[in-house]
Coordinates of C-alpha atoms in Angstrom, one line a residue:
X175 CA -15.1 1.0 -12.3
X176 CA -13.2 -2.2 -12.2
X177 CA -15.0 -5.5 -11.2
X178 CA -12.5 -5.7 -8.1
X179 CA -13.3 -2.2 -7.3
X180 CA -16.8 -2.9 -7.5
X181 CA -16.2 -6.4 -5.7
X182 CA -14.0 -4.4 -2.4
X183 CA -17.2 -1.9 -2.6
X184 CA -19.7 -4.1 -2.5
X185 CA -22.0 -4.6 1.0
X186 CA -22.1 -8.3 1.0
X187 CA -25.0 -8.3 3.9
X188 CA -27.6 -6.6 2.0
X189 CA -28.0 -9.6 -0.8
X190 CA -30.7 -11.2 0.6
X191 CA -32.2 -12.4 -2.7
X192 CA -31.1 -16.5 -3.1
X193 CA -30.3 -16.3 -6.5
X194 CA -28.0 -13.4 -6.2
X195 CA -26.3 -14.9 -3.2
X196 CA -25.3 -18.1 -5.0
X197 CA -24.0 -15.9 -8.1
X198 CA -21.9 -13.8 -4.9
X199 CA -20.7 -17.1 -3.7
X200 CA -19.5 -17.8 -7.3
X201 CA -18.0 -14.3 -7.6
X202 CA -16.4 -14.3 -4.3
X203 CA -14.7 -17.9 -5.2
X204 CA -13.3 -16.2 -7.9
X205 CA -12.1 -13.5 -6.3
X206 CA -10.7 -15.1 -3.3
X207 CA -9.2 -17.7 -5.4
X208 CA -7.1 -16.1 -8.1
X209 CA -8.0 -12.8 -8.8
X210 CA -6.7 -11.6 -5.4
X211 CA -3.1 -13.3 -6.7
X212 CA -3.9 -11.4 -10.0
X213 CA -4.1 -7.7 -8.3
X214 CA -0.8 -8.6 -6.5
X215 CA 0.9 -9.4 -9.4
X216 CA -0.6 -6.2 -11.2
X217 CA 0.7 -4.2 -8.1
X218 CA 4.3 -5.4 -8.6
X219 CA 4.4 -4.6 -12.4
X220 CA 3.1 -1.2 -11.4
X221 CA 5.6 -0.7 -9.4
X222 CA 8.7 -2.2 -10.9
X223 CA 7.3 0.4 -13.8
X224 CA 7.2 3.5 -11.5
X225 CA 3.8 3.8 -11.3
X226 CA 2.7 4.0 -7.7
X227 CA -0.4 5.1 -7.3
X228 CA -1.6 2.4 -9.5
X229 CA 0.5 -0.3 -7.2
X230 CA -1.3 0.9 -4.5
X231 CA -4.7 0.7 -6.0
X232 CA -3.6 -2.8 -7.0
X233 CA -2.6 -3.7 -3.9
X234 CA -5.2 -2.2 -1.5
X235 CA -7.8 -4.5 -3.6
X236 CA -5.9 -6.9 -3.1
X237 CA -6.0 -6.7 0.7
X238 CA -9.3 -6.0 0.6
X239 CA -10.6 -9.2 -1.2
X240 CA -8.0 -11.9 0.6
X241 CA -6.7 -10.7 3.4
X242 CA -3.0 -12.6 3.0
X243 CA 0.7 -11.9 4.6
X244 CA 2.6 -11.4 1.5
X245 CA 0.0 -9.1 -0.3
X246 CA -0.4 -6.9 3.0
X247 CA 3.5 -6.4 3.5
X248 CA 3.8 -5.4 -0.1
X249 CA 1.1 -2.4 0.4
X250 CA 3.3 -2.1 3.7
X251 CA 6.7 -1.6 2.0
X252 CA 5.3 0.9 -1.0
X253 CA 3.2 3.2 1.4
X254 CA 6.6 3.1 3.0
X255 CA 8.3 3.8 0.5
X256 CA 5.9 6.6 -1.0
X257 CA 6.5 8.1 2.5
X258 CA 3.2 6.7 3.8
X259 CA 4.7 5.8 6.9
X260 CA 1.6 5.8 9.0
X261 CA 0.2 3.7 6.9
X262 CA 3.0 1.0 6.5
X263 CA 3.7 0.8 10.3
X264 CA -0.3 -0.1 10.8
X265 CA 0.6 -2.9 8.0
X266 CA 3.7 -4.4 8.8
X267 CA 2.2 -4.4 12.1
X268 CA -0.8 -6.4 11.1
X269 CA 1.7 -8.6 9.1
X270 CA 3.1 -9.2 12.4
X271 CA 0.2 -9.6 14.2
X272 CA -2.3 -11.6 12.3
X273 CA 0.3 -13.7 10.4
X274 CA 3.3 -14.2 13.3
X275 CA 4.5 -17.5 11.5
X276 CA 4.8 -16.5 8.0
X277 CA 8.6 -15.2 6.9
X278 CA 6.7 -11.7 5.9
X279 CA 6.2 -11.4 9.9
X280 CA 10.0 -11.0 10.1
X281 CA 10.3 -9.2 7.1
X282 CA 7.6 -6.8 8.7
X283 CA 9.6 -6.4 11.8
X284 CA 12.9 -5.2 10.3
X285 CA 11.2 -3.2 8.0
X286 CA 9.4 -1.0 10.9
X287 CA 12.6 -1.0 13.0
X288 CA 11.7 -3.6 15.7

């Protein structure tokens, strides 16, 4: 198990121990902060290399730690592209929804036909 598959897994509410929640905070900094970035960039290579289901790991961790525009229309396009399509229209249509502003919104939209 991976530490971000561990990290996506993990039920934050039930560290009630104050020691262990400061080493979460410092865990989840990390996480949110770069490693997020990291995943996304891992998804790409995956993908550029053929491997999909590994792209989609990548990226579905990557969701799941940071919740960002560009990482979630990625996941969007591949499970669209690995005839997901259920899948994809649910995220390009969170794209659109929960990040309207960003240039992935629009991106989103002409990707799901609207």
């Amino acid at each position: 198990m991976t530490a971000a598959e561990a990290y996506t897994k993990l039920d934050q509410s039930t560290i009630t121990d104050e020691s262990l929640q400061n080493m979460l905070s410092s865990v989840k900094s990390q996480m949110e902060g770069n490693v997020y970035l990291r995943l996304q960039e891992m998804g790409t290579a995956a993908w550029n290399s053929g491997r999909t289901d590994e792209a989609l790991q990548y990226y579905t961790w990557s969701v799941k730690i940071r919740r960002e525009a560009e990482n979630l229309f990625l996941l969007a396009r591949l499970q669209q592209t690995v005839g997901n399509t259920a899948e994809a229209n649910q995220n390009f249509d969170a794209v659109v929804g929960e990040f309207p502003s960003s240039p992935y919104a629009e991106r989103a939209r002409n990707a799901r036909g609207y």
